Coordinates of C-alpha atoms in Angstrom, one line a residue:
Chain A
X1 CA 248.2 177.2 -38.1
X2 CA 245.8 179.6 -37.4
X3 CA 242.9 179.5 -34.5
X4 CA 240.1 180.9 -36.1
X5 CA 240.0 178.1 -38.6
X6 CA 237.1 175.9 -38.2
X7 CA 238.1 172.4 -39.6
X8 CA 236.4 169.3 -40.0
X9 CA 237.4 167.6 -36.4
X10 CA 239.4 164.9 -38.7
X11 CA 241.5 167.0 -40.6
X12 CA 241.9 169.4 -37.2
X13 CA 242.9 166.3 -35.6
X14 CA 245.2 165.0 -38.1
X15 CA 247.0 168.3 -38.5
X16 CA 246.8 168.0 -34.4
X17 CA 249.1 164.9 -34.5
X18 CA 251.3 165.9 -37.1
X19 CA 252.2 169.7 -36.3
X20 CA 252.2 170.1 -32.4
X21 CA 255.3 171.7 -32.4
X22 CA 253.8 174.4 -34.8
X23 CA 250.8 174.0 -32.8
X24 CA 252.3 175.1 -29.4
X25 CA 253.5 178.3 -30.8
X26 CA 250.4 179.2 -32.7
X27 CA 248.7 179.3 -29.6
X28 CA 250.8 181.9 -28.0
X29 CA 251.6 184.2 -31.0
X30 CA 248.0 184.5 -32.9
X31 CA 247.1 187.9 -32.3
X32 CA 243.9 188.3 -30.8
X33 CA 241.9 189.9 -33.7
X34 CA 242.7 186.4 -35.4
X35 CA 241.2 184.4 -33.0
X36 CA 237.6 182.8 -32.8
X37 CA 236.1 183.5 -29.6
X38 CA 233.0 182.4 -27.6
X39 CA 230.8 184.8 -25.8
X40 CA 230.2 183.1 -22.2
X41 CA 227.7 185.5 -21.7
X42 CA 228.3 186.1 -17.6
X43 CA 227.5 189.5 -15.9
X44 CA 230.9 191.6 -14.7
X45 CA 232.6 189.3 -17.4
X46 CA 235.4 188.7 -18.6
X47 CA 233.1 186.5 -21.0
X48 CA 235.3 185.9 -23.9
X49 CA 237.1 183.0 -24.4
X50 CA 239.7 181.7 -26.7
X51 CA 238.4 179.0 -28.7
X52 CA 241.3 177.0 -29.6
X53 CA 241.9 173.6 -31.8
X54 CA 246.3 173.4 -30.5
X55 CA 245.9 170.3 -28.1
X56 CA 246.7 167.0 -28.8
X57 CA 243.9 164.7 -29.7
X58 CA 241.5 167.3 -29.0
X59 CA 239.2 169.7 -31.7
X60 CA 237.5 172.8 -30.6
X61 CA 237.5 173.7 -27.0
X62 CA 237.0 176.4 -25.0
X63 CA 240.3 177.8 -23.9
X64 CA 239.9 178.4 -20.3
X65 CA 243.7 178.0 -18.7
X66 CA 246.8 177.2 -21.2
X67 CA 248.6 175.1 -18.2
X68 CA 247.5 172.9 -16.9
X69 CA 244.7 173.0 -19.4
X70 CA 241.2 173.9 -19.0
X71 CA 239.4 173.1 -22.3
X72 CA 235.5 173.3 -22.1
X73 CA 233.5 171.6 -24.5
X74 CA 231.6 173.9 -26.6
X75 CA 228.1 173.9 -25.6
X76 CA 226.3 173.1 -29.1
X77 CA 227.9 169.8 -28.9
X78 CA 225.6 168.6 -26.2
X79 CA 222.6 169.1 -29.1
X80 CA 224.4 166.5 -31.1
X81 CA 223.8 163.6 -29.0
X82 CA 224.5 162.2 -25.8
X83 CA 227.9 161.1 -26.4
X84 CA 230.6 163.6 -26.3
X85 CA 232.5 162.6 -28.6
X86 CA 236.4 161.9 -27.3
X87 CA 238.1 164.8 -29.3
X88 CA 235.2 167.7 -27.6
X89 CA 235.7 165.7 -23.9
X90 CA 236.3 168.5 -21.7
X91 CA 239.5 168.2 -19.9
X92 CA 240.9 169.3 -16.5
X93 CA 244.2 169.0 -15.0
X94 CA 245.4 170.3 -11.3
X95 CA 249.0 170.4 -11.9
X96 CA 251.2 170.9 -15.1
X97 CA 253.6 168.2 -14.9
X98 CA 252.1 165.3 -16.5
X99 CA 254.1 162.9 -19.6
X100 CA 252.9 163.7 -23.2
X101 CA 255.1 160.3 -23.8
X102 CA 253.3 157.2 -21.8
X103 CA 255.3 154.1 -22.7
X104 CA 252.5 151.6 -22.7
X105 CA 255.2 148.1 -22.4
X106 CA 257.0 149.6 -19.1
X107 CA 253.7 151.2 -17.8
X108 CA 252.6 149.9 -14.3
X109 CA 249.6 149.9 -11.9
X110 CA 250.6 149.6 -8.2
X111 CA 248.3 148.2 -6.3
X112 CA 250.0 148.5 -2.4
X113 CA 249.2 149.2 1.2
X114 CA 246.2 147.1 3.3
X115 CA 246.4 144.3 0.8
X116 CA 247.8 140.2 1.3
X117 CA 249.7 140.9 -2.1
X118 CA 250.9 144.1 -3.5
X119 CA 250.5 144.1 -7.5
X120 CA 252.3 145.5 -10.4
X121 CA 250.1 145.0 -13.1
X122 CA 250.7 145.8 -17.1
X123 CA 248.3 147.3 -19.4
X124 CA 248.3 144.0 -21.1
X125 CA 247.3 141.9 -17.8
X126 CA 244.7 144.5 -17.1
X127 CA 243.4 144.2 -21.3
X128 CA 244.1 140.5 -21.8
X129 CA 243.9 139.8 -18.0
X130 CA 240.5 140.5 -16.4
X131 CA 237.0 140.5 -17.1
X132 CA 235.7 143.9 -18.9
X133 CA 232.6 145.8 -18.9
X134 CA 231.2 148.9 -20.3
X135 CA 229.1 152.0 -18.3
X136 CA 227.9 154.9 -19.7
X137 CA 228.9 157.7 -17.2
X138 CA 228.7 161.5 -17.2
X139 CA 232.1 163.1 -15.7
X140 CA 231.7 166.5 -14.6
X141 CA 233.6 168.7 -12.7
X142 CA 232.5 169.7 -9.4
X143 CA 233.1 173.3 -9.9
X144 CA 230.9 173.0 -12.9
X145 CA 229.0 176.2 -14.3
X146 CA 231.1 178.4 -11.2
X147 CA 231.3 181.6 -13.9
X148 CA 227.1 181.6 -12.7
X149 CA 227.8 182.0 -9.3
X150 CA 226.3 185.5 -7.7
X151 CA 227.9 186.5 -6.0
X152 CA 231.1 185.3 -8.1
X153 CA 234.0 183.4 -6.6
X154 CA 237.4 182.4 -7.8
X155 CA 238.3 179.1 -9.3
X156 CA 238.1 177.8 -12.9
X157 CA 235.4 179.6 -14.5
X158 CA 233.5 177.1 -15.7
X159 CA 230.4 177.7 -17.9
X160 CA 228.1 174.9 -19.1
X161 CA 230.6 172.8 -20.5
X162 CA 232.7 170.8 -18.3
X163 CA 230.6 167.7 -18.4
X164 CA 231.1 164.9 -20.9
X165 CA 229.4 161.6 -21.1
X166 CA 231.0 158.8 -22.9
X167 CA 230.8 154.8 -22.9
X168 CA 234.0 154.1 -20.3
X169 CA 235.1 150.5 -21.2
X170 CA 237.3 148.7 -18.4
X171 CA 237.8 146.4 -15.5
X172 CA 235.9 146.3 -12.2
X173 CA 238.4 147.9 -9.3
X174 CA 236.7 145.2 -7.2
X175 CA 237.9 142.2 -9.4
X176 CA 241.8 144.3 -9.0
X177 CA 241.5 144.5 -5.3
X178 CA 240.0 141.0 -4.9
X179 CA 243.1 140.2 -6.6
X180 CA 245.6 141.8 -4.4
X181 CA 243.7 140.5 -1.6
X182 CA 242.3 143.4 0.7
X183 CA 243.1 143.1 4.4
X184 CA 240.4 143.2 7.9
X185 CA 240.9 146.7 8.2
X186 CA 241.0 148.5 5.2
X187 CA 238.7 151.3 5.3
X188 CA 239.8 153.2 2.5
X189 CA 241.3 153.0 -0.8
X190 CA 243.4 156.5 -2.6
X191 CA 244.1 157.0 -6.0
X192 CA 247.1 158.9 -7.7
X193 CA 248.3 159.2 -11.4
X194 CA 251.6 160.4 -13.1
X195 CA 251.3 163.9 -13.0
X196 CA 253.1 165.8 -10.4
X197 CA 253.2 169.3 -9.1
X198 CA 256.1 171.8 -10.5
X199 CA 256.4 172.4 -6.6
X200 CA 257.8 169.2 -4.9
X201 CA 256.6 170.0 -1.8
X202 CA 253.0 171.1 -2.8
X203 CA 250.4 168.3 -2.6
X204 CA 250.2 165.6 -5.1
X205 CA 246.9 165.1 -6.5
X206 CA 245.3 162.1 -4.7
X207 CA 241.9 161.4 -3.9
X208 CA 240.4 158.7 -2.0
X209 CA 237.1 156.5 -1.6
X210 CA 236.0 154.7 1.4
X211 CA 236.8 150.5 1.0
X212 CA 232.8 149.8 0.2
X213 CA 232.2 152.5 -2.3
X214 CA 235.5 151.2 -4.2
X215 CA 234.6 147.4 -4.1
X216 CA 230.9 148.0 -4.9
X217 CA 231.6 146.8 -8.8
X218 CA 230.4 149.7 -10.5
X219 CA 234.0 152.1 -10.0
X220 CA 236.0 151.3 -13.1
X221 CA 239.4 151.3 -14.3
X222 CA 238.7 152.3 -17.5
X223 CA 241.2 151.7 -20.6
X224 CA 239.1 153.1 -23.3
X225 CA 236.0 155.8 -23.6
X226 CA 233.4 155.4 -27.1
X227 CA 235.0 153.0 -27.9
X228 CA 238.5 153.9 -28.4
X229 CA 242.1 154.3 -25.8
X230 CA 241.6 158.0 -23.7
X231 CA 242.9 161.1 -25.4
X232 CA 246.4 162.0 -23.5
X233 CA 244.6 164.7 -21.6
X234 CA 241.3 162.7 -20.6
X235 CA 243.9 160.5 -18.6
X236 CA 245.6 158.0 -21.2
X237 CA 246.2 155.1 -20.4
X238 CA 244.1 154.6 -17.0
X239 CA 241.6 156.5 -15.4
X240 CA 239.4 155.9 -12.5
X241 CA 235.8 156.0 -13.3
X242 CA 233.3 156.6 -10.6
X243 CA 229.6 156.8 -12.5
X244 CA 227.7 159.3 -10.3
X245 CA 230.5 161.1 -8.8
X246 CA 231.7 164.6 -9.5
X247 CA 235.0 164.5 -11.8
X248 CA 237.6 164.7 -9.2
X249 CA 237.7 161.5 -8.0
X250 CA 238.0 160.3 -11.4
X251 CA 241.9 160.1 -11.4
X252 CA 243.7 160.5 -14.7
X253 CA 246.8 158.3 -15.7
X254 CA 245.8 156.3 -12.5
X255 CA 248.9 154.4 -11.8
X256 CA 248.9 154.1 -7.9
X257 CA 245.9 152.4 -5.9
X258 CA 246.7 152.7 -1.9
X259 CA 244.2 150.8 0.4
X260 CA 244.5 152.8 3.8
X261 CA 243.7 151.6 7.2
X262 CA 243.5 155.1 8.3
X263 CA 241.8 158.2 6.9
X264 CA 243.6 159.3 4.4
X265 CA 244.7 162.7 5.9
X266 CA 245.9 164.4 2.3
X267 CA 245.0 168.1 1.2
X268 CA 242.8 166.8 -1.5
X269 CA 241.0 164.0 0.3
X270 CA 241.0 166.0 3.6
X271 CA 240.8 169.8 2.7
X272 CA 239.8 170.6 -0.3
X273 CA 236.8 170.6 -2.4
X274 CA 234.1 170.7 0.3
X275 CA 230.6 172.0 0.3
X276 CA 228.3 173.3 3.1
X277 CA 226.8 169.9 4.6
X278 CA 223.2 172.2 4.4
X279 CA 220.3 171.3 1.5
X280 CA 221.6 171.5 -1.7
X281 CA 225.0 172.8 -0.7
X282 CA 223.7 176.1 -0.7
X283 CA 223.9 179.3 1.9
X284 CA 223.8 183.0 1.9
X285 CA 226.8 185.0 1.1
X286 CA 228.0 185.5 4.3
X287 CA 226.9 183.2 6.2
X288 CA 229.3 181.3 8.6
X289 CA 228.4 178.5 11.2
X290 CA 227.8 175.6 8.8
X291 CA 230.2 172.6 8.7
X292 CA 231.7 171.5 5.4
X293 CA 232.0 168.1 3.5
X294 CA 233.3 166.7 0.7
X295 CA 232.2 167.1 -2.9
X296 CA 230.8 163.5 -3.8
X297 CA 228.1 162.9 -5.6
X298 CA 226.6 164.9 -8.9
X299 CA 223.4 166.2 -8.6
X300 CA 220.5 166.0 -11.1
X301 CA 220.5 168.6 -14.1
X302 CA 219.2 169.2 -17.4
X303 CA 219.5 172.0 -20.2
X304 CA 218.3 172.6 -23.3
X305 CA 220.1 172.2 -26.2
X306 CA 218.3 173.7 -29.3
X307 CA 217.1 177.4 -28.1
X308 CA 220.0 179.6 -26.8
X309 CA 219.1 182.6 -24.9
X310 CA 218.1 185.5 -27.1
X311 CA 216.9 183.0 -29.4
X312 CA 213.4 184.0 -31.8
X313 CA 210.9 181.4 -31.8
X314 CA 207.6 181.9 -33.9
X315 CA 204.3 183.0 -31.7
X316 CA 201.2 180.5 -31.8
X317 CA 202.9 177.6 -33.8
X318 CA 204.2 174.7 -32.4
X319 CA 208.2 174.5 -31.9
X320 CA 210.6 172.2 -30.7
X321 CA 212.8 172.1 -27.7
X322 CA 214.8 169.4 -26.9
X323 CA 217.9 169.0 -24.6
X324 CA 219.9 166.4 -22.0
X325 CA 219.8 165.7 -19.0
X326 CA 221.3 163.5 -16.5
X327 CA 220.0 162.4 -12.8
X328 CA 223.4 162.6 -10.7
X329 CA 224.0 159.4 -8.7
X330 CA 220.8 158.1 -10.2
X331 CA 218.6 157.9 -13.8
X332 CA 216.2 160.2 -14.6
X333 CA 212.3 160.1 -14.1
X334 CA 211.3 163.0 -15.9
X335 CA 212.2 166.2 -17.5
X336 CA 209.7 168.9 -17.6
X337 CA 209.3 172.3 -19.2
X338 CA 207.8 175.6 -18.7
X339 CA 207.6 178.6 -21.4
X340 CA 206.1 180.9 -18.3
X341 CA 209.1 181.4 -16.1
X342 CA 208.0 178.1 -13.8
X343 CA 204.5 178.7 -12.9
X344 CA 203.0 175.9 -15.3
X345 CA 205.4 172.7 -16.3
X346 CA 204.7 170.4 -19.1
X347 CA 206.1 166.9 -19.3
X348 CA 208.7 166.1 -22.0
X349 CA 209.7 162.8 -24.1
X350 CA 212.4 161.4 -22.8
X351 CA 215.2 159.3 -25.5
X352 CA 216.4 156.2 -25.3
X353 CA 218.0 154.9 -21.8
X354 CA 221.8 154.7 -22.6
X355 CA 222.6 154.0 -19.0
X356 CA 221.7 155.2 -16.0
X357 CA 225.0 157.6 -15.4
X358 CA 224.9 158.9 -18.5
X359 CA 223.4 161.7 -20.4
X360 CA 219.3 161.3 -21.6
X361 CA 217.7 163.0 -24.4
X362 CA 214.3 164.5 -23.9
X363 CA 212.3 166.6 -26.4
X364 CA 208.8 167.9 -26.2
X365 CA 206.6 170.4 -28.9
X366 CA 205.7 174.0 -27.3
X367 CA 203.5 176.6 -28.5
X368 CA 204.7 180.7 -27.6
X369 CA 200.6 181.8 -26.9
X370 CA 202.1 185.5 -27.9
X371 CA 204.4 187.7 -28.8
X372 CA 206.8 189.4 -26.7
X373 CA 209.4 188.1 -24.1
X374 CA 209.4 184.7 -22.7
X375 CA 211.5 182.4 -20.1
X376 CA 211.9 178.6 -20.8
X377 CA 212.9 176.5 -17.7
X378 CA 213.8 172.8 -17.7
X379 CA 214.1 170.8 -14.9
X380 CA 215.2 167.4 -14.4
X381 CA 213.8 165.2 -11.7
X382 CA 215.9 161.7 -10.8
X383 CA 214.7 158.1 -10.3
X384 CA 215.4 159.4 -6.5
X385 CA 213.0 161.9 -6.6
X386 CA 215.1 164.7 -6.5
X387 CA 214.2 167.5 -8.8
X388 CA 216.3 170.3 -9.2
X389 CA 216.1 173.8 -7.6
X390 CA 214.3 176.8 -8.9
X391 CA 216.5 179.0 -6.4
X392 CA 219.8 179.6 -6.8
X393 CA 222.5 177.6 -5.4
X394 CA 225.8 179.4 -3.6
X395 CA 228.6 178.2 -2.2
X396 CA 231.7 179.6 -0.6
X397 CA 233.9 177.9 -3.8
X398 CA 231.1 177.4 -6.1
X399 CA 230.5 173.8 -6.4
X400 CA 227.5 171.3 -7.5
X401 CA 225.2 173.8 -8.9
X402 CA 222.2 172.2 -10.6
X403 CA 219.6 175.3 -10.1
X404 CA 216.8 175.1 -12.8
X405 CA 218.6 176.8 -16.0
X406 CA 216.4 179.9 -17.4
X407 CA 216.6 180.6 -21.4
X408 CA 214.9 184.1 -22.3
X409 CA 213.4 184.1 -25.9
X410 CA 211.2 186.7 -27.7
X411 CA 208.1 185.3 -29.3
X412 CA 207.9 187.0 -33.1
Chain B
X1 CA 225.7 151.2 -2.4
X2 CA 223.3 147.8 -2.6
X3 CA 221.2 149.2 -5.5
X4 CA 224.0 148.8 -7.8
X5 CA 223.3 144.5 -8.3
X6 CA 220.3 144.3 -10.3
X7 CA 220.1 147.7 -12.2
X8 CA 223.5 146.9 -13.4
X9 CA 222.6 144.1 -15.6
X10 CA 220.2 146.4 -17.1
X11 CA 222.4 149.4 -17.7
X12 CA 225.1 146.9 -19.7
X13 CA 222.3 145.4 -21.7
X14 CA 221.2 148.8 -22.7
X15 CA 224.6 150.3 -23.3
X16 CA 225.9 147.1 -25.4
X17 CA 223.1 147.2 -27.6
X18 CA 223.8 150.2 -29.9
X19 CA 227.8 149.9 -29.6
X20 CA 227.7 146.5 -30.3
X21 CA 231.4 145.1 -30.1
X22 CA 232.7 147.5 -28.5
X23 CA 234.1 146.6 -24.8
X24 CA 235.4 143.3 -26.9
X25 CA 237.2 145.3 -29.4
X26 CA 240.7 147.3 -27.9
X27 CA 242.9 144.5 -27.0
X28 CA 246.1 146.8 -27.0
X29 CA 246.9 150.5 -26.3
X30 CA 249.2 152.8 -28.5
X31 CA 251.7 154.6 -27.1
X32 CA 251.5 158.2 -27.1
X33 CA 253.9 160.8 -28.2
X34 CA 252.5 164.5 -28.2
X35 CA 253.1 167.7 -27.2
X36 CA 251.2 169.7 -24.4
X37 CA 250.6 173.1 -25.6
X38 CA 252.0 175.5 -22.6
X39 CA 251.6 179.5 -22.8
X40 CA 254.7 182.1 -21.9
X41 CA 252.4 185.1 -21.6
X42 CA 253.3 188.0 -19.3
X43 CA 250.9 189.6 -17.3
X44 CA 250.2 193.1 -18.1
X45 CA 253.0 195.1 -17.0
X46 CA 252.2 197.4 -14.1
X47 CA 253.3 197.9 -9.9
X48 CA 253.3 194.4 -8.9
X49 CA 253.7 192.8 -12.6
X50 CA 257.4 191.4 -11.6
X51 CA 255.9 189.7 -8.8
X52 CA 253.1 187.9 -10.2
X53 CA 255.0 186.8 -13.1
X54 CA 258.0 185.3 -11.0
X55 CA 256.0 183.9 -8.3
X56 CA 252.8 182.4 -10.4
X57 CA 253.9 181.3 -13.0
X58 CA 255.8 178.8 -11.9
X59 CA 252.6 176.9 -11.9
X60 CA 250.1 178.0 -14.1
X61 CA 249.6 180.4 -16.7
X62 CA 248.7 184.0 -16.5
X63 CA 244.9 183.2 -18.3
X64 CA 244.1 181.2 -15.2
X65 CA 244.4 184.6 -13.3
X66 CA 243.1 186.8 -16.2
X67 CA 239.8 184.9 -16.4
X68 CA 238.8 185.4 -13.3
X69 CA 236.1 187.4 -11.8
X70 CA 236.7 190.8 -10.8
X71 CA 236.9 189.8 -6.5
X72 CA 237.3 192.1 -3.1
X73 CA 240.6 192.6 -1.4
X74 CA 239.6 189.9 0.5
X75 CA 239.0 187.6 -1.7
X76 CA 242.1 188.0 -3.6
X77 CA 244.1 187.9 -0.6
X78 CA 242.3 184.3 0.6
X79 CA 243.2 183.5 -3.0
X80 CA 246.9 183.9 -2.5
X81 CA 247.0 182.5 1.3
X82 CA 245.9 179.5 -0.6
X83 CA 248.4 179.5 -2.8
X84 CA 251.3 179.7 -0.4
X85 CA 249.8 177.5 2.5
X86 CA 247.7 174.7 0.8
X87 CA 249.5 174.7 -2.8
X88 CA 253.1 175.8 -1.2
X89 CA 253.8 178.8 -3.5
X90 CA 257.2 180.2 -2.3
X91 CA 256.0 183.6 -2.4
X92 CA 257.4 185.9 0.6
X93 CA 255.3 188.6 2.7
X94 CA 256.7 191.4 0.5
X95 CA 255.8 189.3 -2.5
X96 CA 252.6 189.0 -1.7
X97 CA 251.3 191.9 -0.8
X98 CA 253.1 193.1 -4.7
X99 CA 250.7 190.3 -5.7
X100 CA 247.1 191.3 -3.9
X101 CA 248.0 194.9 -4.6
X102 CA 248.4 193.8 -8.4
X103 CA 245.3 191.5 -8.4
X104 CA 242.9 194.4 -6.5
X105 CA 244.2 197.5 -9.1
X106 CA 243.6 195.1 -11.9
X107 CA 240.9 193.0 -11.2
X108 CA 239.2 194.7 -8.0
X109 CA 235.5 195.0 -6.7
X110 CA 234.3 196.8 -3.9

């Protein structure tokens, strides 16, 4: 099996389920000449990555850690539609030891702690056993777009690509804690799934939500994504879906629900992942004296999907750009665009509402008045009013950037 | 979050419509059986190379660290006090230092 293949995504999955065995060692011994790559494009690099097609269930991604994989989706997929489809969902894991075998008969979800009766449910009484609903959500990763940070910083070095939307399909966490029966003095509820970290005394992954945010019937336990059961590495066979939160809290192989009566005091619910409580997350390299908070909610953003920078567009005819965007914790209002660096912004056409967490479509015609070097900007605005930022965002660990994305064209 | 009542009827009218079927359709999961790809590459041998490879990768592969952003002394050295004190990487003082001094020659930025 050879890397640099580029397969129809059924025949790469089919040869994905068959040879994994051949798979795993075709990742590590293809020489480098033979490999596809993708050109990140980030100033001080390293901008290449591998693209590779050797994990399970998934096609092309964008190699960006072997273990615990990092796969990015490939950014033309987002011009394809606004469902990413299940075999291009990015994928993020914090710690390596997670099954690749998930018995779904003996599989159980605990639901324990502040509760009048703890539960052990199956996948069948959580299928067969409970009301189901459907939510178009976009998961991205907090740390999203972090190999644009500038100054850099360390972490995974995300570039566009570690957002997916997708149709979730599940039961309402509510309707599971109503059943267990939460107790006067719950105040919050923490999630954990089956994977593990090689260390036994480094944290488990866990993260938590406070009691209202879990019972206010949107957060999902979600069995199945467009339609069909979650890819091994997107979480299989539960995942908590939170529409309008970053990815983090969206617990893969979710298999342990805790309702606390006291803050939950772990590394990832107390420590980690937290943002400068300033406007937009953002200060100045440097600066110290601000407080930090949690990661929570996604922020609006938009791209566009058609025009990659360096791109020629014809001078004085009308083109097309068109794109997605998504409005964070909220829909979207509008998505406008310039074509002179973002003095003068034109309204777009927005697609049809697939729901209001999810990705939008929104296309507009644009005429280049002359030739010569030009800068598109797009720029999302939410149903909350909140537009992005034409400055750029910085944080100490790079999270929640939504600053206006630039694409640089020359007019022929 | 209060809002969430009324728009949600909304956003599952809108989202059934072109997927008809399809929340009613999975009535039973299948069990997976599939192999996680994992990497056993070195990093590039050099002062310090022993170090990194016996105390990181324990936990994640060497890409993780070769994908990074050339960073400052400092910055690599916050990188591995995180590693020992939040993500408990057994990694003694002599160890560690191997491992900055590795990270800075390699991937160091004024």
């Amino acid at each position: 099996m050879q890397d640099h293949d580029v397969q129809p995504l059924h025949l790469t999955r089919r040869r994905m389920l068959g040879g994994m065995g051949i798979a795993s060692l075709a990742l590590m011994s293809s020489p480098a000449s033979a490999q596809q790559t993708v050109d990140l494009h980030v100033p001080g690099g390293p901008s290449a990555r591998i693209i590779t097609t050797s994990y399970p269930q998934k096609g092309r991604m964008i190699l960006q850690r072997s273990s615990p994989p990092w796969l990015e989706t490939p950014f033309e997929v987002f011009d394809k539609g606004v469902f990413t489809p299940n075999d291009q969902h990015y994928v993020s894991w914090h710690w390596a030891n997670f099954p690749g075998d998930i018995d779904v008969d003996g599989f159980r979800l605990t639901v324990r702690g502040q509760v009048n009766q703890t539960l052990s449910l199956s996948l069948k009484d959580i299928l067969q056993g409970l009301p189901r609903f459907d939510i178009a959500a976009v998961n991205q990763c907090a740390g999203a777009s972090r190999i644009y940070a500038d100054p850099r910083v360390a972490g995974a070095q995300w570039a566009n690509g570690s957002m997916s939307n997708a149709i979730w399909t599940g039961v309402r966490l509510k309707g599971v804690l109503d059943r267990a029966g939460v107790k006067p003095g719950a105040i919050q509820v923490r999630f954990g799934g089956l994977d593990e970290p090689v260390i036994p005394e480094a944290p488990k992954f866990l993260k938590s939500l406070t009691i209202d945010h879990a019972r206010n019937g949107e957060v999902m336990i979600a069995f199945a994504m467009n339609g069909e059961q979650l890819p091994l590495l997107n979480g299989f066979p539960l995942r908590l879906v939170v529409p309008g939160w970053c990815g983090v809290y969206w617990i893969k192989m979710l298999n342990d629900i805790e309702v606390l009566d006291q803050p939950d005091t772990n590394y990832w619910t107390a420590t980690g992942y937290r943002v400068p409580d300033t406007p937009h997350n953002t200060v100045k390299p440097g600066e110290t004296g601000f407080k930090m908070v949690p990661v929570t909610r996604n922020a609006p953003r938009s791209f566009i999907t058609n025009i990659r920078n360096g791109d020629s567009v014809p001078a004085g005819t009308p083109a097309s750009a068109r794109g997605i965007a998504f409005g964070g914790d909220c829909g979207v209002a509008r998505v406008d665009l310039s074509i002179d660096g973002g003095k003068g912004w034109q309204p777009t056409q927005l697609g049809a509402d697939q729901g209001t967490y999810g990705f939008r479509q929104w296309q507009t015609q644009f005429a280049l008045p002359a030739r010569g070097a030009h800068t598109l900007m797009v720029r999302c605005t939410n149903t909350k009013n909140e537009a992005q930022p034409d400055f750029r965002i910085w944080n100490p660990a790079g999270y929640l950037y939504n600053t206006i994305e630039t694409t640089h064209v020359v007019a022929a | 979050m209060p809002r969430a009542v009324l728009p949600m009827v909304a956003v599952l009218a809108l989202v059934l419509l072109p997927h008809p079927g399809q929340a009613a359709t999975i009535t039973t999961l299948k069990s997976p059986k599939l192999d996680v790809p994992t990497s056993d590459a070195m990093f590039p041998a050099g002062p310090g190379s022993d170090a990194i490879n016996n105390s990181c990768l324990a936990c994640h592969s060497a890409d993780h660290v070769l994908n990074q952003p050339s960073l400052s002394r400092e910055a690599w050295q916050e990188v591995v006090n995180k590693m020992i004190t939040a993500y408990k990487a057994p990694i003694g003082a002599d160890d560690a230092k191997a491992i900055v001094d590795y990270l800075v020659r390699t991937k160091g930025a004024s």
